[in-house]
mmCIF file of C-alpha atoms in Angstrom:
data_model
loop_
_atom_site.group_PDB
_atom_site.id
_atom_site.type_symbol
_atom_site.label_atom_id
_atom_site.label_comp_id
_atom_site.label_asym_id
_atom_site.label_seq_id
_atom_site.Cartn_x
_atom_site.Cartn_y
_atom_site.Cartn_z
ATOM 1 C CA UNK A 775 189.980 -18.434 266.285
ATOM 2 C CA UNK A 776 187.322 -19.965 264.462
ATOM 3 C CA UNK A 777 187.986 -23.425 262.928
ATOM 4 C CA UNK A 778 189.043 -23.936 259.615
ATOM 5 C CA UNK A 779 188.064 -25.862 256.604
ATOM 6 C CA UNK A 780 190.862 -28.367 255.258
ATOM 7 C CA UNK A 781 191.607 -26.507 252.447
ATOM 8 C CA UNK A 782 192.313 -23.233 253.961
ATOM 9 C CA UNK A 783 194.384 -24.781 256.224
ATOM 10 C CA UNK A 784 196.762 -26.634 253.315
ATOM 11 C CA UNK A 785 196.608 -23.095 251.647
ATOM 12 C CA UNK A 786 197.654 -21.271 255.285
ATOM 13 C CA UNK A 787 200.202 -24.239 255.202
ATOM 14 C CA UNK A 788 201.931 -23.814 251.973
ATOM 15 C CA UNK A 789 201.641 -20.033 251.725
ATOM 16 C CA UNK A 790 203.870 -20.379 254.966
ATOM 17 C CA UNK A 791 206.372 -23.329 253.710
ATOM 18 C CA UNK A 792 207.204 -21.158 250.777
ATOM 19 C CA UNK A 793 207.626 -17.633 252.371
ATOM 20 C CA UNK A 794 210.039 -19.266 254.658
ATOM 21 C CA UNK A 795 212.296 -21.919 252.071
ATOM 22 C CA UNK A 796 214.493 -23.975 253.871
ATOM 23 C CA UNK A 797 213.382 -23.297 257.221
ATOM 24 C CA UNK A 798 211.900 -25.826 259.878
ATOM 25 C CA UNK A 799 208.108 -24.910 261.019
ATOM 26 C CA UNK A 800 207.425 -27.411 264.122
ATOM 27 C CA UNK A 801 203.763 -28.913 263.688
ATOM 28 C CA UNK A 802 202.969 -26.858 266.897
ATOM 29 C CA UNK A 803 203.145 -23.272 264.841
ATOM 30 C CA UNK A 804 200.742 -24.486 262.434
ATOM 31 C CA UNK A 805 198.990 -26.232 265.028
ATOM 32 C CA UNK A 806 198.512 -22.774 267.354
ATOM 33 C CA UNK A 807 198.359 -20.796 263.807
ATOM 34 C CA UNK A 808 195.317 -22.934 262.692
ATOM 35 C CA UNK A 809 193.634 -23.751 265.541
ATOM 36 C CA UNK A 810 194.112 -27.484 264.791
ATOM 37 C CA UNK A 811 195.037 -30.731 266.381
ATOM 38 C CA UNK A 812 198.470 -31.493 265.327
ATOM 39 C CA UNK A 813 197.256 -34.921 264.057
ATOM 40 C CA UNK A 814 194.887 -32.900 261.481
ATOM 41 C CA UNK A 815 197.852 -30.717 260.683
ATOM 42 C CA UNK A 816 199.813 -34.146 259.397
ATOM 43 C CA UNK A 817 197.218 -35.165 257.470
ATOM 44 C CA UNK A 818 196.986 -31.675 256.105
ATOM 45 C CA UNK A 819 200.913 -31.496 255.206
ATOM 46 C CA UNK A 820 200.845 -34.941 253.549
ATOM 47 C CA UNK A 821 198.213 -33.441 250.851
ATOM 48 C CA UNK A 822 200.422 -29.988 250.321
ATOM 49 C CA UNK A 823 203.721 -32.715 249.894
ATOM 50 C CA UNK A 824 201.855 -34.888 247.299
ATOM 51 C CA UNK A 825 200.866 -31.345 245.594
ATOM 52 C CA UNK A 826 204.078 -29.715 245.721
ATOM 53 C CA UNK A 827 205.987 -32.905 244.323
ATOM 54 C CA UNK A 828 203.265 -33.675 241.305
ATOM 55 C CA UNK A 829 203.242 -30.033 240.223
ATOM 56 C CA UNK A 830 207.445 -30.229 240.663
ATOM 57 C CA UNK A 831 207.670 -26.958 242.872
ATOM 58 C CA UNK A 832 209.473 -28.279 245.319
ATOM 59 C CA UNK A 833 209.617 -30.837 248.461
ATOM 60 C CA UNK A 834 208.801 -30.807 251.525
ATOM 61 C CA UNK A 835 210.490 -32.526 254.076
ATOM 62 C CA UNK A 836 210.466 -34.113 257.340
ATOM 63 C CA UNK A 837 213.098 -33.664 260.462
ATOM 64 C CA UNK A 838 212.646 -35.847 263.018
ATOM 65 C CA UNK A 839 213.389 -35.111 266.764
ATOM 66 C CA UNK A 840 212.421 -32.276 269.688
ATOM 67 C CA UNK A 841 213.170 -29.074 267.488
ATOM 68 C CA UNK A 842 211.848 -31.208 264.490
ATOM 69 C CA UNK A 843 208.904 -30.295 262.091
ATOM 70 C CA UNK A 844 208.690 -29.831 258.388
ATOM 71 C CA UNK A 845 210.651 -27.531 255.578
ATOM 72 C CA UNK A 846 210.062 -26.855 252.104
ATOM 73 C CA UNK A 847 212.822 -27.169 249.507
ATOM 74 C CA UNK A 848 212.671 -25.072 246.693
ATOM 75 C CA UNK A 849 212.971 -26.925 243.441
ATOM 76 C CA UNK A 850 211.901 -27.088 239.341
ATOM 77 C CA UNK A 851 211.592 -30.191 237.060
ATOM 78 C CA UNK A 852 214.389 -30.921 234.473
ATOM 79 C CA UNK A 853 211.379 -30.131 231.511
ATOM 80 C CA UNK A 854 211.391 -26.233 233.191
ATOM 81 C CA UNK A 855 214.536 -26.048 233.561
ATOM 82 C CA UNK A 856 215.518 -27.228 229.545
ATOM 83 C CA UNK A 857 212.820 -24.675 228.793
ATOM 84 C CA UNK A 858 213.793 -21.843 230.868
ATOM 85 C CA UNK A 859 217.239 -22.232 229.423
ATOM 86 C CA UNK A 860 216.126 -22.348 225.752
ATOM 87 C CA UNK A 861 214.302 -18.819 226.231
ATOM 88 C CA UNK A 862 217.112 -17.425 228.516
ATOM 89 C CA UNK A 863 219.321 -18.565 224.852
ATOM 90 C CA UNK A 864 216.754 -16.733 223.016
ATOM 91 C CA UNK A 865 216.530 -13.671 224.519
ATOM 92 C CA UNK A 866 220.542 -13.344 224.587
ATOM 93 C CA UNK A 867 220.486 -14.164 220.854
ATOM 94 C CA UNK A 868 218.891 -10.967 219.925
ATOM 95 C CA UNK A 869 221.711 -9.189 218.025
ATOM 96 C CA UNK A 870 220.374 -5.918 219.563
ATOM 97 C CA UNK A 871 221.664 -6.599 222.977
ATOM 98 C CA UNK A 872 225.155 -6.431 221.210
ATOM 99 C CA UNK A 873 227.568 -3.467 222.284
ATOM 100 C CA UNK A 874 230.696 -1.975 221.473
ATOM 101 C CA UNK A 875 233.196 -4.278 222.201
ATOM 102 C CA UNK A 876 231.228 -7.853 221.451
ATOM 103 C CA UNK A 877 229.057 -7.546 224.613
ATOM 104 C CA UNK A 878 226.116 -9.003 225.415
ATOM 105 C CA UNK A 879 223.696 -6.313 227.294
ATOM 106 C CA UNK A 880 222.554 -8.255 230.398
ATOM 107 C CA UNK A 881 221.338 -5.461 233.110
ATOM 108 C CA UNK A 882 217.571 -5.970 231.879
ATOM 109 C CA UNK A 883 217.230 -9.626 232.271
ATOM 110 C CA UNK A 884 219.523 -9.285 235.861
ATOM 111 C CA UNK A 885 217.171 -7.107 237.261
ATOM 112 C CA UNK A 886 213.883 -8.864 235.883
ATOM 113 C CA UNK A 887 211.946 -10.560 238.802
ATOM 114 C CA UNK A 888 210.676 -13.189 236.709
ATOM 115 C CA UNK A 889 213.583 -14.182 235.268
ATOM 116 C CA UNK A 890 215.998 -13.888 237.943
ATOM 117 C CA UNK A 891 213.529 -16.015 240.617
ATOM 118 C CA UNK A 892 213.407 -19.046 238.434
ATOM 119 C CA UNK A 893 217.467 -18.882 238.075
ATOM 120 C CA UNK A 894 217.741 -18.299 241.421
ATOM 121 C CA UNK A 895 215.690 -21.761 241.959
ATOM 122 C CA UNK A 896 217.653 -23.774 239.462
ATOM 123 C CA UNK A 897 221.060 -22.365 241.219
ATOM 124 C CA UNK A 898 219.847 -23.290 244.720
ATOM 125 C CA UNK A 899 218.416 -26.603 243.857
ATOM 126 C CA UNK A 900 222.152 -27.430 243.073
ATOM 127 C CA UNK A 901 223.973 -25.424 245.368
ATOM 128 C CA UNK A 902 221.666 -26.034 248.534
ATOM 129 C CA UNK A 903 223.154 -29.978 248.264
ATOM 130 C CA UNK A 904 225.942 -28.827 250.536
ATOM 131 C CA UNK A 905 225.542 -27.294 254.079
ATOM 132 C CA UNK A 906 225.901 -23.334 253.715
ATOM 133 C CA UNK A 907 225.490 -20.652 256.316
ATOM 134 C CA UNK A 908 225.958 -17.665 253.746
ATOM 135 C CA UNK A 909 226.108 -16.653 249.933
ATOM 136 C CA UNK A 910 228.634 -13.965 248.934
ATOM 137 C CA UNK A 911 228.463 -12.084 245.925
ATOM 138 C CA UNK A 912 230.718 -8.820 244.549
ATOM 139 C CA UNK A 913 228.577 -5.233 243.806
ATOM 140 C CA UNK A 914 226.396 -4.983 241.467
ATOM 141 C CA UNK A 915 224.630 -7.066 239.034
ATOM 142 C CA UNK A 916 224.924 -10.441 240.017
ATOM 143 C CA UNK A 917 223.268 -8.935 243.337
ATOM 144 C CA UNK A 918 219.543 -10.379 242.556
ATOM 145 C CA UNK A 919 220.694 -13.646 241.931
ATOM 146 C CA UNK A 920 222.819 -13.848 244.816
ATOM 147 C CA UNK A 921 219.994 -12.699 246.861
ATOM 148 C CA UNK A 922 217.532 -15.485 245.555
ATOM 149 C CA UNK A 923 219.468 -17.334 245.572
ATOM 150 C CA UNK A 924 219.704 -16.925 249.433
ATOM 151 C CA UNK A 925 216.328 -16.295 249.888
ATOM 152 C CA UNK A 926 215.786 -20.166 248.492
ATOM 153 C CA UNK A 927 218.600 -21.211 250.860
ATOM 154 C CA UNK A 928 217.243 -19.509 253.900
ATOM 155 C CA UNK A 929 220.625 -17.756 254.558
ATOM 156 C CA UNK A 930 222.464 -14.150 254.590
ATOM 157 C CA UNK A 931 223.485 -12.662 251.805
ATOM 158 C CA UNK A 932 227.176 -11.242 251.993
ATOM 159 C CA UNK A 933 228.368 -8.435 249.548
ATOM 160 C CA UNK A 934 232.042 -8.039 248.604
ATOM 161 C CA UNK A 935 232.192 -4.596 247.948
ATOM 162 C CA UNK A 936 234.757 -2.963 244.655
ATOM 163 C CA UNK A 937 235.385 0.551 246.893
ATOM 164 C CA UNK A 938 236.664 -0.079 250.047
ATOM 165 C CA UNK A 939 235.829 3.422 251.271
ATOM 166 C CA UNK A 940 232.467 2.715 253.028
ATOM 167 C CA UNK A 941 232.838 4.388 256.764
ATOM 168 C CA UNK A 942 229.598 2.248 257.959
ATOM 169 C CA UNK A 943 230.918 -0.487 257.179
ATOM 170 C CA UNK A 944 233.442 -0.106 259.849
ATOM 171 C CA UNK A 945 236.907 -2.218 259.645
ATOM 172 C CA UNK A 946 237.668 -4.027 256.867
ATOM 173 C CA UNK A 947 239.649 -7.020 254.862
ATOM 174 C CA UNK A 948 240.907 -5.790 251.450
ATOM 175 C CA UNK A 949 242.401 -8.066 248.908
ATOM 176 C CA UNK A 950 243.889 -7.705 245.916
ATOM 177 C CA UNK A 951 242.874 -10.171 242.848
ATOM 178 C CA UNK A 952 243.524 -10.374 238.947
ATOM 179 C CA UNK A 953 240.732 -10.128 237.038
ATOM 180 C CA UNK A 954 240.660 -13.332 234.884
ATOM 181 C CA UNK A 955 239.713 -11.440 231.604
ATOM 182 C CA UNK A 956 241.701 -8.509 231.892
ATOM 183 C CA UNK A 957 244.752 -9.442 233.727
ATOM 184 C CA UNK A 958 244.464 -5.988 235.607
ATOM 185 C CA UNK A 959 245.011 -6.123 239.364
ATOM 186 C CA UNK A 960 241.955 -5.086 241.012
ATOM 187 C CA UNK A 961 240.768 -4.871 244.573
ATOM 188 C CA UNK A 962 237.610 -6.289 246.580
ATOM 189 C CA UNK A 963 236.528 -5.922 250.526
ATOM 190 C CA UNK A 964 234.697 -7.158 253.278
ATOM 191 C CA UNK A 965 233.339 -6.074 256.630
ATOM 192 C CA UNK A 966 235.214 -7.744 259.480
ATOM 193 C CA UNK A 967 231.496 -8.495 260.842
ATOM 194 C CA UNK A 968 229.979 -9.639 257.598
ATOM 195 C CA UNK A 969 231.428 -13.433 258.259
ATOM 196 C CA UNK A 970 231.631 -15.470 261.291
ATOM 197 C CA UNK A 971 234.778 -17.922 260.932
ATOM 198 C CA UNK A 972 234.866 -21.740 259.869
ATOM 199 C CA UNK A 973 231.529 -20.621 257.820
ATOM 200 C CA UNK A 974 230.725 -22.540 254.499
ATOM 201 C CA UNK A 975 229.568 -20.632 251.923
ATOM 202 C CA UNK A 976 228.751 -20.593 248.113
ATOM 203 C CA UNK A 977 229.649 -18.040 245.272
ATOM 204 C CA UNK A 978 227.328 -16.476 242.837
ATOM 205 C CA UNK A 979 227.592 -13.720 240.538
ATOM 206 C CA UNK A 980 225.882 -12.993 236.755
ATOM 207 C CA UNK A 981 228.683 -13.695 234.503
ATOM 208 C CA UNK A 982 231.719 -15.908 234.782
ATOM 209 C CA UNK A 983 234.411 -15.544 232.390
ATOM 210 C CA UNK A 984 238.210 -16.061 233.705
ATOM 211 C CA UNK A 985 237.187 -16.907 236.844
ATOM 212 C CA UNK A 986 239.036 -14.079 238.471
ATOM 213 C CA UNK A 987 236.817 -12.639 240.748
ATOM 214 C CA UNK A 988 235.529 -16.024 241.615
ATOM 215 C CA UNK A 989 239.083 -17.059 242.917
ATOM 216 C CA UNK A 990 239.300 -13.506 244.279
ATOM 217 C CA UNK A 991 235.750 -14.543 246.690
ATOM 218 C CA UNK A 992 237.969 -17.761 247.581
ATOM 219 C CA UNK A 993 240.591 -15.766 248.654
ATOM 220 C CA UNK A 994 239.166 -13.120 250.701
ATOM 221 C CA UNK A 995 237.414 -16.024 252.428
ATOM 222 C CA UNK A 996 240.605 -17.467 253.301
ATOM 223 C CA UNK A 997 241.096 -14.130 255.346
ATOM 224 C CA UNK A 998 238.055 -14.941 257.435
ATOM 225 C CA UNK A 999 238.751 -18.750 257.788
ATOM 226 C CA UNK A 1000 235.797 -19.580 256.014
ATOM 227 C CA UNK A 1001 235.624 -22.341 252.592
ATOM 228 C CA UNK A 1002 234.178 -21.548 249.517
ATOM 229 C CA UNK A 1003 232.192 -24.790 249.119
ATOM 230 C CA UNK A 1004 230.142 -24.110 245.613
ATOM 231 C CA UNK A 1005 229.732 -21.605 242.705
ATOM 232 C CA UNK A 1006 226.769 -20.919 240.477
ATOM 233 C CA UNK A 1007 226.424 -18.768 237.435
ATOM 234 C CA UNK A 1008 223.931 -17.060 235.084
ATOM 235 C CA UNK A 1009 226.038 -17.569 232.204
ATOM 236 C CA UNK A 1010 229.719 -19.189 231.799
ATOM 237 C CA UNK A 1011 231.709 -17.947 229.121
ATOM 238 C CA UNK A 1012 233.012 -21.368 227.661
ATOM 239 C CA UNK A 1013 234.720 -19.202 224.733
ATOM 240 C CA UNK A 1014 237.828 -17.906 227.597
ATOM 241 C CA UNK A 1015 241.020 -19.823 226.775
ATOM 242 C CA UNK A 1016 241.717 -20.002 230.871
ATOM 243 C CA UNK A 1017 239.786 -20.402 233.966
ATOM 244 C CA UNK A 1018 241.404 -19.585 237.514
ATOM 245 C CA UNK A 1019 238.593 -21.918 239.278
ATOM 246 C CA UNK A 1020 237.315 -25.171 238.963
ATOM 247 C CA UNK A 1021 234.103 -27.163 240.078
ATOM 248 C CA UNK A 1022 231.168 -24.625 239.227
ATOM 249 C CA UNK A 1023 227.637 -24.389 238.294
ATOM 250 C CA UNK A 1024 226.221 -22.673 235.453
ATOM 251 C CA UNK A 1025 222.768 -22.188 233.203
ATOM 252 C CA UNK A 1026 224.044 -20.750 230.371
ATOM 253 C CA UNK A 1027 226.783 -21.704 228.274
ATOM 254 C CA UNK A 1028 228.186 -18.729 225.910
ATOM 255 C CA UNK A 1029 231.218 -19.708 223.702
ATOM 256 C CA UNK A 1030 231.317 -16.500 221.143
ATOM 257 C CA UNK A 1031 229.813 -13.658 219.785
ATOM 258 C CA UNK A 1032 231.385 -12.564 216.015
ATOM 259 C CA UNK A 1033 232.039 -9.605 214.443
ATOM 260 C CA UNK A 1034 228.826 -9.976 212.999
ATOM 261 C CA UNK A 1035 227.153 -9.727 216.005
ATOM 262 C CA UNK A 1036 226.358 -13.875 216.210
ATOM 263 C CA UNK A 1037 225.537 -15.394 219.303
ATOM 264 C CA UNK A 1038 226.907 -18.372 220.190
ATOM 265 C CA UNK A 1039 225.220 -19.853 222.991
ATOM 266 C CA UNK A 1040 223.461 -23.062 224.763
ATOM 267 C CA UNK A 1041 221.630 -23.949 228.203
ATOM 268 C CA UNK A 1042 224.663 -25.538 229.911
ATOM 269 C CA UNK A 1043 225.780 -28.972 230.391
ATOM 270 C CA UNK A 1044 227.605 -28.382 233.203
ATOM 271 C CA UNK A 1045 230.630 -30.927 232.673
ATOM 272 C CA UNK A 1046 232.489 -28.411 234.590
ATOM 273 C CA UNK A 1047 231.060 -29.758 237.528
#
């Protein structure tokens, strides 16, 4: 392979960091990769760290010994975040998204790549302060956010599913949990080979509002000997006389909507952390 110029190599470098978040890259890949010395390679990752930091997309980060090398760590400043939540507010103001029932409609904004990828950094920036080896989420929309969340994290992502009557999913572990909003008794299941046991993992779903299927997740991970070690949210309904968990993350903070269709809502302050 031809040699390369210094930038190309610092853009081959950080296109590569953040494809693989989270993830150690030993100096020798890049060094093979980019038909460098590995002395030219440090020098090259020093200018893509002083980049990455000043612009406030993340850090990257050294690990020392044999199986050593560098990782990038997703992350946002506190200014994108505060804006990010202000628009999130704004968009979930709009008295349109209100249905039958005081709702707010939420399936456009959950599925929106834009939108969903910068929550998923803000969750994982928090989240990713403990050691995790999966994120679990229930069917369906807090899927996404689950899933960049892991992405970020550089883990699986482990579905709890509602309907426990998936044949290729082979044996399962069914629970049943009260829905902290309802009070109905509801159900929720999990491969026997979705989990390996004494695994740490975190929680994240779209919506928290009792906390019911959140302590439901803690529960069915007691089955597989594993420890719910974080939770993270899209939006927390502050409004809900009761929560069944403790100790979790959130962006948004929604305390009402009226019968005149009002929003009530803030970026979070998270003193519920």
């Amino acid at each position: 392979m031809e040699k390369l110029s210094r930038n190309s190599r610092v853009v081959a470098i950080t296109k590569s960091l953040i494809e693989n978040p989270n993830k150690v890259i030993g100096l020798n890949k890049f060094s093979d990769l980019l038909n460098a010395a590995k002395s030219t390679i440090s020098e090259d990752i020093v200018i893509v760290r002083e980049v990455l930091e000043k612009l406030h997309m993340g850090r990257v980060e050294t690990i020392s010994g044999a199986a050593g090398g560098i990782r990038f760590i997703n992350g946002i400043s506190e200014e994108n975040k505060d804006n990010f939540g202000e628009q999130l507010c704004e968009l979930l103001r709009d008295p349109s998204r209100i249905v039958p029932g005081n709702f707010i409609y939420m399936t456009d904004l959950m599925y929106n790549p834009q939108i969903i990828g910068k929550a998923g950094v803000i969750l994982s920036e928090y989240l990713g302060k403990e050691k995790v080896d999966y994120v679990v989420t229930v069917e369906t929309k807090g899927i996404p956010l689950a899933y960049e969340v892991a992405k970020n994290l550089g883990v699986e992502l482990v579905i709890a599913r509602r309907d426990n009557n998936k044949v290729t999913e082979g044996p399962t572990v069914t629970i049943n949990y009260v829905s902290g909003s309802s009070g109905k008794i509801q159900q929720m299941s999990l491969s026997k080979k979705s989990l390996k046991k004494e695994s740490r993992c975190i929680f994240v779903d779209d919506f928290l509002k009792g906390g019911g299927t959140a302590k439901g997740i803690n529960d069915l991970l007691k089955e597989f000997e594993c420890e719910l070690v974080g939770i993270g949210v899209l939006v927390d309904h502050t409004g809900a006389e009761t929560k069944l968990v403790e100790n979790y993350y959130s962006i948004i903070d929604l305390k009402n909507v009226d019968k005149n269709g009002v929003v009530d809502l803030q970026p979070s302050t998270n003193k519920n952390i």
